[in-house]
PDB file of C-alpha atoms in Angstrom:
ATOM      1  CA  MET A   1     100.369  29.964  79.754  1.00  0.00           C
ATOM      2  CA  PRO A   2     101.163  30.524  76.066  1.00  0.00           C
ATOM      3  CA  GLY A   3      99.931  34.154  75.200  1.00  0.00           C
ATOM      4  CA  GLU A   4      99.567  35.118  79.069  1.00  0.00           C
ATOM      5  CA  SER A   5     102.412  37.821  78.822  1.00  0.00           C
ATOM      6  CA  SER A   6     100.813  39.644  75.987  1.00  0.00           C
ATOM      7  CA  THR A   7      97.567  40.204  77.823  1.00  0.00           C
ATOM      8  CA  HIS A   8      99.034  40.275  81.396  1.00  0.00           C
ATOM      9  CA  ARG A   9      99.392  44.070  82.506  1.00  0.00           C
ATOM     10  CA  ALA A  10     102.129  44.372  85.361  1.00  0.00           C
ATOM     11  CA  ARG A  11     100.936  44.909  88.682  1.00  0.00           C
ATOM     12  CA  ILE A  12     103.071  47.517  90.561  1.00  0.00           C
ATOM     13  CA  PHE A  13     103.027  48.477  94.006  1.00  0.00           C
ATOM     14  CA  ALA A  14     104.598  51.640  94.824  1.00  0.00           C
ATOM     15  CA  VAL A  15     106.033  52.973  98.119  1.00  0.00           C
ATOM     16  CA  VAL A  16     106.420  56.935  98.499  1.00  0.00           C
ATOM     17  CA  VAL A  17     108.712  57.485 101.790  1.00  0.00           C
ATOM     18  CA  LEU A  18     108.258  60.515 103.676  1.00  0.00           C
ATOM     19  CA  TYR A  19     110.070  62.547 106.305  1.00  0.00           C
ATOM     20  CA  LYS A  20     108.809  65.647 108.053  1.00  0.00           C
ATOM     21  CA  GLN A  21     106.334  66.147 105.313  1.00  0.00           C
ATOM     22  CA  ARG A  22     102.744  65.810 105.035  1.00  0.00           C
ATOM     23  CA  PRO A  23     101.391  63.476 102.173  1.00  0.00           C
ATOM     24  CA  SER A  24      99.450  66.591 100.823  1.00  0.00           C
ATOM     25  CA  ALA A  25     102.771  68.383 100.674  1.00  0.00           C
ATOM     26  CA  SER A  26     104.466  65.745  98.547  1.00  0.00           C
ATOM     27  CA  VAL A  27     105.043  66.268  94.806  1.00  0.00           C
ATOM     28  CA  THR A  28     105.481  62.701  94.412  1.00  0.00           C
ATOM     29  CA  VAL A  29     101.829  61.954  95.805  1.00  0.00           C
ATOM     30  CA  ALA A  30     100.470  64.575  93.698  1.00  0.00           C
ATOM     31  CA  THR A  31     102.195  63.625  90.544  1.00  0.00           C
ATOM     32  CA  LEU A  32     101.699  59.677  91.117  1.00  0.00           C
ATOM     33  CA  ALA A  33      98.025  60.222  91.736  1.00  0.00           C
ATOM     34  CA  ARG A  34      97.734  62.043  88.311  1.00  0.00           C
ATOM     35  CA  ALA A  35      99.960  59.381  86.574  1.00  0.00           C
ATOM     36  CA  LEU A  36      97.939  56.530  87.656  1.00  0.00           C
ATOM     37  CA  GLU A  37      94.666  58.385  86.879  1.00  0.00           C
ATOM     38  CA  ALA A  38      95.888  59.057  83.335  1.00  0.00           C
ATOM     39  CA  ALA A  39      97.122  55.447  82.851  1.00  0.00           C
ATOM     40  CA  HIS A  40      94.521  53.351  84.790  1.00  0.00           C
ATOM     41  CA  ALA A  41      97.527  51.491  85.982  1.00  0.00           C
ATOM     42  CA  ASP A  42      97.156  48.443  88.287  1.00  0.00           C
ATOM     43  CA  CYS A  43      99.160  50.023  91.016  1.00  0.00           C
ATOM     44  CA  GLY A  44      98.666  49.855  94.886  1.00  0.00           C
ATOM     45  CA  VAL A  45     100.349  52.779  96.751  1.00  0.00           C
ATOM     46  CA  LEU A  46     101.816  52.914 100.374  1.00  0.00           C
ATOM     47  CA  VAL A  47     102.664  56.355 101.755  1.00  0.00           C
ATOM     48  CA  TYR A  48     105.117  55.634 104.477  1.00  0.00           C
ATOM     49  CA  ASP A  49     105.768  58.231 107.006  1.00  0.00           C
ATOM     50  CA  ASN A  50     109.141  57.902 108.781  1.00  0.00           C
ATOM     51  CA  SER A  51     108.614  61.158 110.805  1.00  0.00           C
ATOM     52  CA  ALA A  52     106.588  61.186 113.904  1.00  0.00           C
ATOM     53  CA  ASP A  53     103.104  60.326 112.711  1.00  0.00           C
ATOM     54  CA  SER A  54     102.128  63.684 110.953  1.00  0.00           C
ATOM     55  CA  GLY A  55      98.729  62.002 109.997  1.00  0.00           C
ATOM     56  CA  ALA A  56      97.678  61.083 106.721  1.00  0.00           C
ATOM     57  CA  GLY A  57      95.516  63.921 105.740  1.00  0.00           C
ATOM     58  CA  LEU A  58      93.469  63.858 102.663  1.00  0.00           C
ATOM     59  CA  LEU A  59      95.079  61.043 100.295  1.00  0.00           C
ATOM     60  CA  PRO A  60      94.112  60.222  96.861  1.00  0.00           C
ATOM     61  CA  ALA A  61      91.953  57.454  96.260  1.00  0.00           C
ATOM     62  CA  GLY A  62      93.495  54.162  96.783  1.00  0.00           C
ATOM     63  CA  PHE A  63      96.584  55.488  98.508  1.00  0.00           C
ATOM     64  CA  ARG A  64      97.282  53.806 102.077  1.00  0.00           C
ATOM     65  CA  TYR A  65      99.137  55.564 104.679  1.00  0.00           C
ATOM     66  CA  GLN A  66     101.416  53.940 107.550  1.00  0.00           C
ATOM     67  CA  ALA A  67     103.311  55.915 110.001  1.00  0.00           C
ATOM     68  CA  ALA A  68     106.540  54.290 111.299  1.00  0.00           C
ATOM     69  CA  ALA A  69     106.599  53.524 114.966  1.00  0.00           C
ATOM     70  CA  THR A  70     110.392  53.971 114.858  1.00  0.00           C
ATOM     71  CA  ASN A  71     112.297  55.520 112.129  1.00  0.00           C
ATOM     72  CA  HIS A  72     114.359  52.721 110.556  1.00  0.00           C
ATOM     73  CA  GLY A  73     115.157  54.760 107.062  1.00  0.00           C
ATOM     74  CA  LEU A  74     114.408  53.355 103.895  1.00  0.00           C
ATOM     75  CA  LEU A  75     114.770  49.818 105.022  1.00  0.00           C
ATOM     76  CA  GLY A  76     111.874  50.085 107.195  1.00  0.00           C
ATOM     77  CA  ALA A  77     109.577  51.540 104.495  1.00  0.00           C
ATOM     78  CA  TYR A  78     110.842  48.840 101.774  1.00  0.00           C
ATOM     79  CA  GLU A  79     110.281  45.864 104.334  1.00  0.00           C
ATOM     80  CA  ALA A  80     106.719  47.161 104.901  1.00  0.00           C
ATOM     81  CA  ALA A  81     106.141  47.744 101.237  1.00  0.00           C
ATOM     82  CA  LEU A  82     107.721  44.249 100.187  1.00  0.00           C
ATOM     83  CA  GLU A  83     105.488  42.400 102.584  1.00  0.00           C
ATOM     84  CA  ARG A  84     102.136  44.256 101.268  1.00  0.00           C
ATOM     85  CA  MET A  85     103.395  43.436  97.766  1.00  0.00           C
ATOM     86  CA  ARG A  86     103.644  39.800  98.436  1.00  0.00           C
ATOM     87  CA  VAL A  87     100.507  39.462 100.536  1.00  0.00           C
ATOM     88  CA  GLU A  88      98.524  41.367  97.820  1.00  0.00           C
ATOM     89  CA  GLY A  89     100.245  39.669  94.735  1.00  0.00           C
ATOM     90  CA  TYR A  90     101.825  42.409  93.025  1.00  0.00           C
ATOM     91  CA  ASP A  91     104.652  41.891  90.392  1.00  0.00           C
ATOM     92  CA  TRP A  92     106.827  44.792  90.786  1.00  0.00           C
ATOM     93  CA  LEU A  93     108.181  47.201  93.771  1.00  0.00           C
ATOM     94  CA  LEU A  94     108.369  50.989  92.919  1.00  0.00           C
ATOM     95  CA  THR A  95     110.297  52.885  95.267  1.00  0.00           C
ATOM     96  CA  LEU A  96     110.082  56.606  95.491  1.00  0.00           C
ATOM     97  CA  ASP A  97     110.858  59.395  97.658  1.00  0.00           C
ATOM     98  CA  GLN A  98     108.912  62.508  98.688  1.00  0.00           C
ATOM     99  CA  ASP A  99     109.979  64.873  96.068  1.00  0.00           C
ATOM    100  CA  THR A 100     110.155  62.647  92.878  1.00  0.00           C
ATOM    101  CA  ALA A 101     107.954  64.487  89.986  1.00  0.00           C
ATOM    102  CA  MET A 102     106.456  61.467  88.172  1.00  0.00           C
ATOM    103  CA  PRO A 103     105.595  62.240  84.493  1.00  0.00           C
ATOM    104  CA  LEU A 104     102.020  62.017  83.281  1.00  0.00           C
ATOM    105  CA  ASN A 105     103.137  59.023  80.910  1.00  0.00           C
ATOM    106  CA  PHE A 106     105.365  57.029  83.371  1.00  0.00           C
ATOM    107  CA  PHE A 107     103.287  54.034  83.234  1.00  0.00           C
ATOM    108  CA  SER A 108     102.637  53.620  79.818  1.00  0.00           C
ATOM    109  CA  ALA A 109     106.211  54.253  79.374  1.00  0.00           C
ATOM    110  CA  ILE A 110     107.491  51.592  81.281  1.00  0.00           C
ATOM    111  CA  GLU A 111     105.145  49.049  80.435  1.00  0.00           C
ATOM    112  CA  PRO A 112     106.975  47.700  77.355  1.00  0.00           C
ATOM    113  CA  GLY A 113     110.174  47.061  79.598  1.00  0.00           C
ATOM    114  CA  LEU A 114     108.121  45.301  82.128  1.00  0.00           C
ATOM    115  CA  ARG A 115     106.458  43.101  79.700  1.00  0.00           C
ATOM    116  CA  ALA A 116     109.918  42.296  78.162  1.00  0.00           C
ATOM    117  CA  ALA A 117     111.436  41.629  81.790  1.00  0.00           C
ATOM    118  CA  GLU A 118     108.501  39.021  82.500  1.00  0.00           C
ATOM    119  CA  GLU A 119     108.818  37.445  79.065  1.00  0.00           C
ATOM    120  CA  ASP A 120     112.550  36.717  79.785  1.00  0.00           C
ATOM    121  CA  SER A 121     111.954  35.427  82.989  1.00  0.00           C
TER     122      SER A 121
END
């Protein structure tokens, strides 16, 4: 629709891949939660644990936890995230490891690039 791209806010689905680390110890989980709160971004989050199920523990609001039955590395995590992303209608997939420090302004900083990419497609 004409004008839709200017009002459409990108829907992002993020996957944080953990290995031998609890979500509460992940710098990515902590900084992603703060960046999402600051931006009020439309972002679903899957915390995907590639180690033996260490348990979700306390997760930020809206974050989901999934333990891998078998460690298939990044492929297993990304496939699980892509499936959820498609089913839930997200536009973009953001892949993160357990020690990525997200800046507070991450979502506002990438929004112009996402809009431009959508306008070009």
